[in-house]
Coordinates of C-alpha atoms in Angstrom, one line a residue:
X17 CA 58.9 -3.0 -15.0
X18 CA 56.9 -1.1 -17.9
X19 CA 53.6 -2.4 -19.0
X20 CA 52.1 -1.8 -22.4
X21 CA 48.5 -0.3 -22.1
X22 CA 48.3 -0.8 -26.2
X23 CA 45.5 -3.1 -27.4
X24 CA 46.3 -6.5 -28.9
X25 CA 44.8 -5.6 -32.2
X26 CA 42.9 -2.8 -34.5
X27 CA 44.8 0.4 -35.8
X28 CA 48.4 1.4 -34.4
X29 CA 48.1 4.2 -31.6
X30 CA 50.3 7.2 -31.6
X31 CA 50.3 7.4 -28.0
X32 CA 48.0 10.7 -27.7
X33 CA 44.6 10.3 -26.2
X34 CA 41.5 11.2 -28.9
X35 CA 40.3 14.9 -28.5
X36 CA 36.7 15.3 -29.0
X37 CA 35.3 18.5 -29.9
X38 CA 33.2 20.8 -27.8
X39 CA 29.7 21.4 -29.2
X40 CA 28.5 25.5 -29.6
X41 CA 25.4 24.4 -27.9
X42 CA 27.3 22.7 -24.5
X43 CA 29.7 25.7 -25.1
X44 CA 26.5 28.6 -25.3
X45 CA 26.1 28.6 -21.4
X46 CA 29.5 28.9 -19.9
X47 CA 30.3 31.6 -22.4
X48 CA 26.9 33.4 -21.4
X49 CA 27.8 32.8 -17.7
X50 CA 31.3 33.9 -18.1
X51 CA 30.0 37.0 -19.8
X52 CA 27.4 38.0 -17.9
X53 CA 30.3 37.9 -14.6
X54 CA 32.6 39.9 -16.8
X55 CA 30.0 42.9 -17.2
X56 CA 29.1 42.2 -13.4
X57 CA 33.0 42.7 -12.3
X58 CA 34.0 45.6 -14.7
X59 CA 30.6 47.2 -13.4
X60 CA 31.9 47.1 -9.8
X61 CA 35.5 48.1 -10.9
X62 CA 34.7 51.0 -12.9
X63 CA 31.3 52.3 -12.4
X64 CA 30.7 51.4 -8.7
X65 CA 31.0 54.0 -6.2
X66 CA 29.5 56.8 -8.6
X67 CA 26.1 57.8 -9.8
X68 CA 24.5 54.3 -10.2
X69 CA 26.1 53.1 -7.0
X70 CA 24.1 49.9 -5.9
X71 CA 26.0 49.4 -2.4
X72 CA 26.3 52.5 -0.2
X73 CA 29.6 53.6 1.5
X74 CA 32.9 53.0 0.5
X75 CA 34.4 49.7 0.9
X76 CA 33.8 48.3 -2.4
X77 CA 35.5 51.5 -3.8
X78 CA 38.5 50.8 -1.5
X79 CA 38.3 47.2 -2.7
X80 CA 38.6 47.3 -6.3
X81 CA 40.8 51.1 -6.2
X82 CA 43.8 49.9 -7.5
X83 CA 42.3 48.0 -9.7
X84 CA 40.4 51.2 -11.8
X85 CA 44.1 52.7 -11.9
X86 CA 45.8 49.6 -13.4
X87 CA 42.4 49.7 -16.1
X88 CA 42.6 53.5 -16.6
X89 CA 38.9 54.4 -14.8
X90 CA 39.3 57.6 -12.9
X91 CA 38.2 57.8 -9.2
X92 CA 39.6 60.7 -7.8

């Protein structure tokens, strides 16, 4: 048996849930936090491993390796 989640009275439903909008200012701090780990992760792809190497040795250059290929940074 189906039931019928509609309200008794008001305005007629289409069936689709309301979408409410996403304010810039809740927005601002995931987008600076998704930035910010963007310039952290193509730092350690294509600039780790050479002059301004933070982490000595070379396990995060065999890490992210194929990575610089398939993004077109040299390493060899």
């Amino acid at each position: 048996m189906a039931q019928s989640a509609a309200p008794a009275t008001g305005a007629p439903t289409t069936g689709a849930p309301a979408i409410t909008p996403i304010s810039a200012k809740a927005l601002a701090p995931w987008a600076v936090f998704i930035g910010i780990l963007a310039l952290v992760l193509l730092y350690f792809v294509g600039a780790e491993q050479g002059a301004t190497a933070l982490i000595s040795g070379e396990g995060v250059h065999e890490w992210v390796h194929d990575g610089r290929h398939l993004l077109g940074f040299p390493c060899h």
